[in-house]
PDB file of C-alpha atoms in Angstrom:
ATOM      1  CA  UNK A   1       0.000   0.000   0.000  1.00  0.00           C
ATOM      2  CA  UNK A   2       1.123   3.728  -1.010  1.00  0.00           C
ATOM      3  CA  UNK A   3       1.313   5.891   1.627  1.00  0.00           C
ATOM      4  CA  UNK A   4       2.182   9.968   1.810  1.00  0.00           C
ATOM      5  CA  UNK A   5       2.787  11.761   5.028  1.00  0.00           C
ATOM      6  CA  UNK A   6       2.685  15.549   5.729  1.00  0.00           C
ATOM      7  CA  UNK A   7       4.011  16.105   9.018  1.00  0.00           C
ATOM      8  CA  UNK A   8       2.886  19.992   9.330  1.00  0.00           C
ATOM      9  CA  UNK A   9      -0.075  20.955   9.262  1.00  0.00           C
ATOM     10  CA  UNK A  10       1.192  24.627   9.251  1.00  0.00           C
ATOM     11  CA  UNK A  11       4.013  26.374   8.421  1.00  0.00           C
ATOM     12  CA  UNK A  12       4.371  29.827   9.339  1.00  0.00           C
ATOM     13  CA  UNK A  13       7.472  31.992   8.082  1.00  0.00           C
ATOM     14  CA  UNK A  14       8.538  35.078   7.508  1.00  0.00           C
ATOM     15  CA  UNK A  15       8.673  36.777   3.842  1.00  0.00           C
ATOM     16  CA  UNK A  16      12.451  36.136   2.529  1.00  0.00           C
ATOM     17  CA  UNK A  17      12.970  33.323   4.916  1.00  0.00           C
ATOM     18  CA  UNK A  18      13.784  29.869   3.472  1.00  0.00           C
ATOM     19  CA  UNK A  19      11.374  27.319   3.468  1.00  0.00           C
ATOM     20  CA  UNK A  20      11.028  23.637   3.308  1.00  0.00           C
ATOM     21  CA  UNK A  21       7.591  21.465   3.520  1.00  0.00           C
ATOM     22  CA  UNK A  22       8.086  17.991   4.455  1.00  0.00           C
ATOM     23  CA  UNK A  23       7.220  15.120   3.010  1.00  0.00           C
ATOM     24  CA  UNK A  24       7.789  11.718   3.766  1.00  0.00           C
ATOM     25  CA  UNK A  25       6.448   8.689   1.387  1.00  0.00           C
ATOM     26  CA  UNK A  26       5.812   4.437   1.582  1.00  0.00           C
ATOM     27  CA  UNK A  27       5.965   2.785  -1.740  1.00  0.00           C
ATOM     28  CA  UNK A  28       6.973  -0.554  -2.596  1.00  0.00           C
ATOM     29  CA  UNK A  29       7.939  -0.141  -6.024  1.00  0.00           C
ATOM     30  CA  UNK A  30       9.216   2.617  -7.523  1.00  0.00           C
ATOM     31  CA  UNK A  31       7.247   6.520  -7.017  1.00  0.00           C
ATOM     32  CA  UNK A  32       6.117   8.883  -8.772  1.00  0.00           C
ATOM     33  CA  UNK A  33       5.824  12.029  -6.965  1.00  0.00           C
ATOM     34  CA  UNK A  34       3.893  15.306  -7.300  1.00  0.00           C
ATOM     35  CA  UNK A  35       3.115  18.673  -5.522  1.00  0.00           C
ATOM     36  CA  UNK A  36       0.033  20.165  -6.016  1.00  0.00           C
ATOM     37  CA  UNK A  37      -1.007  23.694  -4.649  1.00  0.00           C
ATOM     38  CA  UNK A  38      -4.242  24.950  -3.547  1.00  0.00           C
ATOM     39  CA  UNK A  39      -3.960  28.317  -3.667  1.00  0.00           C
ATOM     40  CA  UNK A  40      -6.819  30.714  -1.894  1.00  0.00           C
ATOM     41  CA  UNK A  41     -10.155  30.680  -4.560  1.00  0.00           C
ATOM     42  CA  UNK A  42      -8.471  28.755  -6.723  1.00  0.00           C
ATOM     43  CA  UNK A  43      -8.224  24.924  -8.029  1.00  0.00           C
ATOM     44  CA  UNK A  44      -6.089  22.813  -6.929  1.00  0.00           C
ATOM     45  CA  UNK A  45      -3.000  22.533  -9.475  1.00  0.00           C
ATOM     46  CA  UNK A  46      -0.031  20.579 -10.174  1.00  0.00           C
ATOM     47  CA  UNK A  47       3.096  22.763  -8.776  1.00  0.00           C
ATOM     48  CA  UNK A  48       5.905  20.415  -9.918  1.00  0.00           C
ATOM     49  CA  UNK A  49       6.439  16.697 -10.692  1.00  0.00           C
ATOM     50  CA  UNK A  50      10.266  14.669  -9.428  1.00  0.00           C
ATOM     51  CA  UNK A  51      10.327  13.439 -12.929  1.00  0.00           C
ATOM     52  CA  UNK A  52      10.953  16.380 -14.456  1.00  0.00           C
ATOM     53  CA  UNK A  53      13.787  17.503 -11.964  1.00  0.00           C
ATOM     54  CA  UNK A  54      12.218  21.299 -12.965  1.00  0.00           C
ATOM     55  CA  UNK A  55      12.384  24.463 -10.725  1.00  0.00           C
ATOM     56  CA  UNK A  56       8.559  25.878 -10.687  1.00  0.00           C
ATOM     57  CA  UNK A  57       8.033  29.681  -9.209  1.00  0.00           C
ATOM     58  CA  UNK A  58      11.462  29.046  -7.061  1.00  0.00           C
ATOM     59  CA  UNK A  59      10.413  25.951  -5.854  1.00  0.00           C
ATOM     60  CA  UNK A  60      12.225  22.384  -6.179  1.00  0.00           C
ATOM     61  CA  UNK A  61      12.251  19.193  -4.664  1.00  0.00           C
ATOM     62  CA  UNK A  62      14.728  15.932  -5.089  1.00  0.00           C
ATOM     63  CA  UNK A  63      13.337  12.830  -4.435  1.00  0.00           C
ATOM     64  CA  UNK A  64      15.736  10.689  -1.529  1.00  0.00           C
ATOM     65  CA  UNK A  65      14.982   7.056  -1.765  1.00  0.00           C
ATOM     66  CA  UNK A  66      17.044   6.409   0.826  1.00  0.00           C
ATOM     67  CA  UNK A  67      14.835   8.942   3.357  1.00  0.00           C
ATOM     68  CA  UNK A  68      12.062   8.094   1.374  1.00  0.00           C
ATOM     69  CA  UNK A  69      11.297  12.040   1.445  1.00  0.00           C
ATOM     70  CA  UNK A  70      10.116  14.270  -1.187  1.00  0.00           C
ATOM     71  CA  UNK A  71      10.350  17.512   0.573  1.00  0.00           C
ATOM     72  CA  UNK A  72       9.664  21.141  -1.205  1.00  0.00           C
ATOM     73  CA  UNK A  73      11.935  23.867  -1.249  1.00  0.00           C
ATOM     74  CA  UNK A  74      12.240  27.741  -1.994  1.00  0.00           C
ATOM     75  CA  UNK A  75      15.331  29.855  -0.611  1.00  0.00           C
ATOM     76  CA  UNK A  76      13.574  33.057  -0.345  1.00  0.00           C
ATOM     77  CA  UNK A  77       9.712  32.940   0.729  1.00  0.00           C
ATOM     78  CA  UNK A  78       7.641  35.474  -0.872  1.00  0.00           C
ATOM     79  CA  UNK A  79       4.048  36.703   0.335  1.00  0.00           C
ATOM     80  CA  UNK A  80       2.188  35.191  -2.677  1.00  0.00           C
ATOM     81  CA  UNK A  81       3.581  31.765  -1.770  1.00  0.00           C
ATOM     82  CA  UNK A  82       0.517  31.235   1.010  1.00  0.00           C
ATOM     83  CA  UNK A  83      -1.448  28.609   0.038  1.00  0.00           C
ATOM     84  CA  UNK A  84      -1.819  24.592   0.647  1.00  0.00           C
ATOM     85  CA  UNK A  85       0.536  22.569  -0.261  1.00  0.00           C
ATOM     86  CA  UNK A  86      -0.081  18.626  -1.153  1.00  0.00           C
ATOM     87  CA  UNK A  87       2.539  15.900  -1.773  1.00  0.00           C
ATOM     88  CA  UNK A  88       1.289  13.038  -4.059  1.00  0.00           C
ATOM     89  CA  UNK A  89       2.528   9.342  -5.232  1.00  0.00           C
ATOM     90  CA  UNK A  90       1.590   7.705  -8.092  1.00  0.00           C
ATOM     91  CA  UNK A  91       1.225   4.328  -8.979  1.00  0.00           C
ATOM     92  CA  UNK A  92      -0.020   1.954 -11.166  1.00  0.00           C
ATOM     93  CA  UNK A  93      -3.405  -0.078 -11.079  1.00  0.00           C
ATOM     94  CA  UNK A  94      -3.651  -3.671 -12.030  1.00  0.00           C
ATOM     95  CA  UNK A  95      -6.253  -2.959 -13.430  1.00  0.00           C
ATOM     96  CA  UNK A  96      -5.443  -0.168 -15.627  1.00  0.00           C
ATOM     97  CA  UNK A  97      -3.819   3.619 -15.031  1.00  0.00           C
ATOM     98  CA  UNK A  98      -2.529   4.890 -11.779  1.00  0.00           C
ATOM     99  CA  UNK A  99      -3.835   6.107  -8.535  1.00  0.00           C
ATOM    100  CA  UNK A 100      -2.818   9.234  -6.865  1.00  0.00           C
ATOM    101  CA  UNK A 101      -2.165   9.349  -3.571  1.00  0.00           C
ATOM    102  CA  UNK A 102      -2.194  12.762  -1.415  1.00  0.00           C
ATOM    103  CA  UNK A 103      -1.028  13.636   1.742  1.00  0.00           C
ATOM    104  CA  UNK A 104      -3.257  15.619   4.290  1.00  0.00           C
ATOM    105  CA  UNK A 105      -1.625  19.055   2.984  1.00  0.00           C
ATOM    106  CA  UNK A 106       0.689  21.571   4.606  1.00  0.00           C
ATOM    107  CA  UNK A 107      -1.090  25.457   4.622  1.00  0.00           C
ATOM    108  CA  UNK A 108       1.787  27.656   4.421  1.00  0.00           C
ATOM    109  CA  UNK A 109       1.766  31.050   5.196  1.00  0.00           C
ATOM    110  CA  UNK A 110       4.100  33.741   4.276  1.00  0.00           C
ATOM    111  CA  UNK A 111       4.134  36.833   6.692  1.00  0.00           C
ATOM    112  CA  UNK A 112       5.470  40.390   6.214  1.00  0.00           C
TER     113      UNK A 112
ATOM    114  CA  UNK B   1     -11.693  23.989 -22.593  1.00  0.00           C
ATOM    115  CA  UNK B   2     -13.086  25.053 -19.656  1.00  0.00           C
ATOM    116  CA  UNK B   3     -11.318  22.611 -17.637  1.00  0.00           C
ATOM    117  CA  UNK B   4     -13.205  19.863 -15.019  1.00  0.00           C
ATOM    118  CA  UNK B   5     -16.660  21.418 -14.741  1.00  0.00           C
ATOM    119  CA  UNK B   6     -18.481  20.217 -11.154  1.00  0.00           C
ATOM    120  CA  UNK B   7     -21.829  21.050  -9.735  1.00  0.00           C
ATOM    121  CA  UNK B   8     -23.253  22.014  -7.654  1.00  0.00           C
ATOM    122  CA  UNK B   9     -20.833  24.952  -6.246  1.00  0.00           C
ATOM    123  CA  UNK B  10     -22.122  24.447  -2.897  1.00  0.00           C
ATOM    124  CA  UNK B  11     -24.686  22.101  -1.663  1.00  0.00           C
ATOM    125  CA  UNK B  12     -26.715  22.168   1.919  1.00  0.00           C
ATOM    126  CA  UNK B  13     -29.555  19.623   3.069  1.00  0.00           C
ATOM    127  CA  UNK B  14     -30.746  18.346   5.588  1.00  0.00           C
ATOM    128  CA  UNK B  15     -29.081  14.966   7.159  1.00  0.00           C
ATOM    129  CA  UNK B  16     -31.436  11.828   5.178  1.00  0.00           C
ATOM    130  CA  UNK B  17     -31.672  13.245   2.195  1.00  0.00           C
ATOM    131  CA  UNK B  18     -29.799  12.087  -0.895  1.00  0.00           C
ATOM    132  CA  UNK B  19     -27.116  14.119  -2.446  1.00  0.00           C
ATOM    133  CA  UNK B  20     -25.878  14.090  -6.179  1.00  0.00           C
ATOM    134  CA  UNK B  21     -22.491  15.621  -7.078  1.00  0.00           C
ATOM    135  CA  UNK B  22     -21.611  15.790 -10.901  1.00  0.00           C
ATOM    136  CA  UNK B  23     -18.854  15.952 -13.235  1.00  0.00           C
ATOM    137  CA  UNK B  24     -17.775  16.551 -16.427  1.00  0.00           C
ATOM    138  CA  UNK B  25     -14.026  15.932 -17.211  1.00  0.00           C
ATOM    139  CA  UNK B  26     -11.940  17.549 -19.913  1.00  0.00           C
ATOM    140  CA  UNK B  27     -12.876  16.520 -23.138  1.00  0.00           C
ATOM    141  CA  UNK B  28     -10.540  13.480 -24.618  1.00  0.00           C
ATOM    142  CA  UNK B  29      -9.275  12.584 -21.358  1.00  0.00           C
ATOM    143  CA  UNK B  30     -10.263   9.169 -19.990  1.00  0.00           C
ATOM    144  CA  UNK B  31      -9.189   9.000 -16.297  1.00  0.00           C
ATOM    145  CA  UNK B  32     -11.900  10.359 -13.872  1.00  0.00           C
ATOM    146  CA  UNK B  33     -11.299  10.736 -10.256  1.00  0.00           C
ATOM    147  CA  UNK B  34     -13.327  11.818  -6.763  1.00  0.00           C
ATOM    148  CA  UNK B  35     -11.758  13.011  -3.948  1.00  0.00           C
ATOM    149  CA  UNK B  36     -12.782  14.070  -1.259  1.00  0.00           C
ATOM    150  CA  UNK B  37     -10.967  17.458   0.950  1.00  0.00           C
ATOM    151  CA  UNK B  38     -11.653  17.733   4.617  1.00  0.00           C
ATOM    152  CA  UNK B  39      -9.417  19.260   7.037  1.00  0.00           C
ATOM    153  CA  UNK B  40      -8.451  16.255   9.299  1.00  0.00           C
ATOM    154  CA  UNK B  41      -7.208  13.533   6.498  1.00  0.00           C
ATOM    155  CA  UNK B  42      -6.705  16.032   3.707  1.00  0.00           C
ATOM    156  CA  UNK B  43      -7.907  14.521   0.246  1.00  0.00           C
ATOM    157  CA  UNK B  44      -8.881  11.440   0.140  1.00  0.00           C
ATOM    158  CA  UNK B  45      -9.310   9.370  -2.853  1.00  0.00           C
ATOM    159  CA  UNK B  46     -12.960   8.126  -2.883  1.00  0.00           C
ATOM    160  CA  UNK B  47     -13.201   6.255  -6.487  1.00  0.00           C
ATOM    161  CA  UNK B  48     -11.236   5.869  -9.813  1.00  0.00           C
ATOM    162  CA  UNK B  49     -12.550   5.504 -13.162  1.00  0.00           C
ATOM    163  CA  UNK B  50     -10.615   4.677 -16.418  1.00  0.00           C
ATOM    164  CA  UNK B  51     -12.329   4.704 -19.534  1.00  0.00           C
ATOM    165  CA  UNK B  52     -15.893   4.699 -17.959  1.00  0.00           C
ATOM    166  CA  UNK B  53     -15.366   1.878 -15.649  1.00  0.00           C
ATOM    167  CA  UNK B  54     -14.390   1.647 -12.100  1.00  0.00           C
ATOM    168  CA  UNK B  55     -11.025   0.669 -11.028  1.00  0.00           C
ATOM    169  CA  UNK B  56     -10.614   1.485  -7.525  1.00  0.00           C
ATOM    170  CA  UNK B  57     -13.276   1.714  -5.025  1.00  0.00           C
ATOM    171  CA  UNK B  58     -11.404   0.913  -2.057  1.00  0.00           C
ATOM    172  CA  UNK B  59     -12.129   4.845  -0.776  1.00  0.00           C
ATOM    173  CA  UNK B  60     -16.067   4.375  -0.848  1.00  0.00           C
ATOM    174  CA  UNK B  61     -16.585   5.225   2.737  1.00  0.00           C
ATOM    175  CA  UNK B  62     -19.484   3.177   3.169  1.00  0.00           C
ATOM    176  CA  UNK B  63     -22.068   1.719   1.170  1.00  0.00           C
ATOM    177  CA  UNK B  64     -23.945   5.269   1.444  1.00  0.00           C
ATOM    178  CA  UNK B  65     -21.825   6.354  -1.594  1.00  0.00           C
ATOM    179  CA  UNK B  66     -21.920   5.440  -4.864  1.00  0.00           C
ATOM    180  CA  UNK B  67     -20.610   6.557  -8.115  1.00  0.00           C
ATOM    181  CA  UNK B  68     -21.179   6.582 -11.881  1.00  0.00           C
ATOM    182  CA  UNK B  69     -19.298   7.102 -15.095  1.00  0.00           C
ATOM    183  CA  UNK B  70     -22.187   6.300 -17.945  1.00  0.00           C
ATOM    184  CA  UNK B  71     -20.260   7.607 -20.590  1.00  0.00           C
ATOM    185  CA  UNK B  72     -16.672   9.291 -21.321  1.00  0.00           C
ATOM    186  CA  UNK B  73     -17.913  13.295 -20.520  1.00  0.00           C
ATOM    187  CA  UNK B  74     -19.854  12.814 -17.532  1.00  0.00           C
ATOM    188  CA  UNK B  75     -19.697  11.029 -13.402  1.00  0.00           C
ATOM    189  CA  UNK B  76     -22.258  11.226 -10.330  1.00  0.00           C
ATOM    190  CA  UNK B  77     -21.249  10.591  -6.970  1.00  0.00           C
ATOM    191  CA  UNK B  78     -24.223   9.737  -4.612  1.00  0.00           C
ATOM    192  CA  UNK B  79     -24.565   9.832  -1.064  1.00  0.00           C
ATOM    193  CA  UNK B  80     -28.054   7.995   0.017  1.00  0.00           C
ATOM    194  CA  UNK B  81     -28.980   8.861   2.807  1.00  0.00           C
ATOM    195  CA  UNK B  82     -26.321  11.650   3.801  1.00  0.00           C
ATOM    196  CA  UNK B  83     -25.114  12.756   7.255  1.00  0.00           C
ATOM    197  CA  UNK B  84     -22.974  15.229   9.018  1.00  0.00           C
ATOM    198  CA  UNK B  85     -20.117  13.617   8.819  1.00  0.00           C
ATOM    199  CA  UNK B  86     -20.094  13.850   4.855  1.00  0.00           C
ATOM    200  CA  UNK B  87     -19.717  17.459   5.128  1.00  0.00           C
ATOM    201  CA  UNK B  88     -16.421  18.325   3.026  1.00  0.00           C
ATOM    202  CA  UNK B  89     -15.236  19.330  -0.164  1.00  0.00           C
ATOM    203  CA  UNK B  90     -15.770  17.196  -3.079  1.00  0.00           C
ATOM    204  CA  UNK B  91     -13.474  17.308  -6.005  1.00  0.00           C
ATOM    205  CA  UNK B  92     -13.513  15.713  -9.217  1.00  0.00           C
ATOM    206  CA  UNK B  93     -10.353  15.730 -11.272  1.00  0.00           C
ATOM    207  CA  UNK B  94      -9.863  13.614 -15.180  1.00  0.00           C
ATOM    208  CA  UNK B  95      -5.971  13.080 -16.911  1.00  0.00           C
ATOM    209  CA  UNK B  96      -5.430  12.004 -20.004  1.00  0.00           C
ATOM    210  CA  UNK B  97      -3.400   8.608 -19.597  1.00  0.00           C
ATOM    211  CA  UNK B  98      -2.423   5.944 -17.642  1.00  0.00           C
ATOM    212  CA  UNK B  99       0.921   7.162 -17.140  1.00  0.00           C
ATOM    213  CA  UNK B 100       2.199   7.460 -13.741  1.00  0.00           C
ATOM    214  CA  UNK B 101       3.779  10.717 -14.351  1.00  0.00           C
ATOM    215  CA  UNK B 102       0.116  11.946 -15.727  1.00  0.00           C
ATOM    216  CA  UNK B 103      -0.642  15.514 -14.027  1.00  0.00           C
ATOM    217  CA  UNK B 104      -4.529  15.637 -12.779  1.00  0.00           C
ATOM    218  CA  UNK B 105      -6.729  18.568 -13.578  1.00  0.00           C
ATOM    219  CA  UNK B 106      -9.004  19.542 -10.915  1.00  0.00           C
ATOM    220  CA  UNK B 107     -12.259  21.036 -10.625  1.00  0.00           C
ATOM    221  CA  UNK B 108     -13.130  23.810  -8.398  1.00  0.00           C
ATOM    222  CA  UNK B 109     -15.029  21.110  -6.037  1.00  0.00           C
ATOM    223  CA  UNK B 110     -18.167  21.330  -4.708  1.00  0.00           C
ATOM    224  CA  UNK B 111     -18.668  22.306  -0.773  1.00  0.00           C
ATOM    225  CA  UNK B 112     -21.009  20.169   0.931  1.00  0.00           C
ATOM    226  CA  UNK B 113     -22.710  21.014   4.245  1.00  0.00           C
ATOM    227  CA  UNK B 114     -25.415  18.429   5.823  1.00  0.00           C
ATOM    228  CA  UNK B 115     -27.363  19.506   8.597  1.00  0.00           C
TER     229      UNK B 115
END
């Protein structure tokens, strides 16, 4: 069984402070893993993907097998960051396609 | 496109009554999901559809829920009879393949509030 863990459910820091949500994953074989972002009023949206090893509105994240983490970075925190943060894992079905798993979501917020 | 299209916005009844939640994914796509957002476990994944039929149930709560996929552009979820505790957000999200790398596009949910 797949299993995603968000340790925080809040993350408070200051605007040009570093940040780093956690995320900690179970998974048999081998991941896939996401972070979405809810931010306020709008849908919920795929941030970045480990896959693609990309750097998404400062934000990156390196999968660690070997911590079996996934955690999100940005060096410099910036007001319009605040928002909910979800790490996912994907894998496949038996019976066709691939089920994504979320953690219960980190709210982050960005102060002045 | 105008993306994963859900209704109702918002939905409030009364606990006993029966609830309908719909869905219509982006066109061509043929991966349907509904999840459900609350603030204690986060989202949930309730069911799983690929090309129309069900793959993963396992979230279901309870027998109370059900959902439907009777054709490629359109899924119900129904709660019969609802209760309280089914209060949350209900999303609805579709991708276009069976990749495990596929990215999910969500729609704007639907709030639930039983009484």
């Amino acid at each position: 069984a797949q299993r995603v863990t968000q340790p925080e459910k809040l993350l408070s820091v200051f605007k040009g402070a570093p940040v780093e949500l956690k995320c900690n994953y179970s998974y048999s074989g081998s991941p896939e893993l996401f972070w979405y972002v809810q931010y306020s009023r709008q849908r919920l949206q795929l941030l970045l993907r480990h896959i693609s090893r990309e750097s998404i509105k400062g934000f990156t994240a390196d999968l660690n097998k070997g911590e079996t983490s996934f955690h999100l970075k940005k060096p410099f925190a910036q007001e319009e960051d605040s928002a909910m943060y979800y790490c996912a894992l994907s894998a496949q079905l038996t019976g066709g396609g691939n089920k994504l798993t979320f953690g219960t979501g980190t709210q982050l917020k960005v102060e002045l | 496109d105008a993306g994963v299209i859900q209704s109702p916005r918002h939905e409030v009844t009364e606990m006993g009554q029966e609830v309908t939640l719909r869905c219509k994914p982006i066109s061509g796509h043929n991966s349907l999901f509904w999840y459900r957002q609350t603030m204690m476990r986060g989202l949930e994944l309730l069911i799983y559809f690929n090309n129309n039929v069900p793959i993963d149930d396992s979230g279901m709560p309870e027998d109370r829920f059900s959902a439907k996929m009777p054709n490629a552009s359109f899924s119900t979820l129904k709660i019969q009879p609802s209760e309280p505790r089914d209060s949350a957000v209900y999303f609805c999200a579709s991708s276009s393949g069976t990749l495990t790398n596929e990215k999910l596009f969500f729609g704007s949910g639907t709030q639930l509030s039983v009484l």
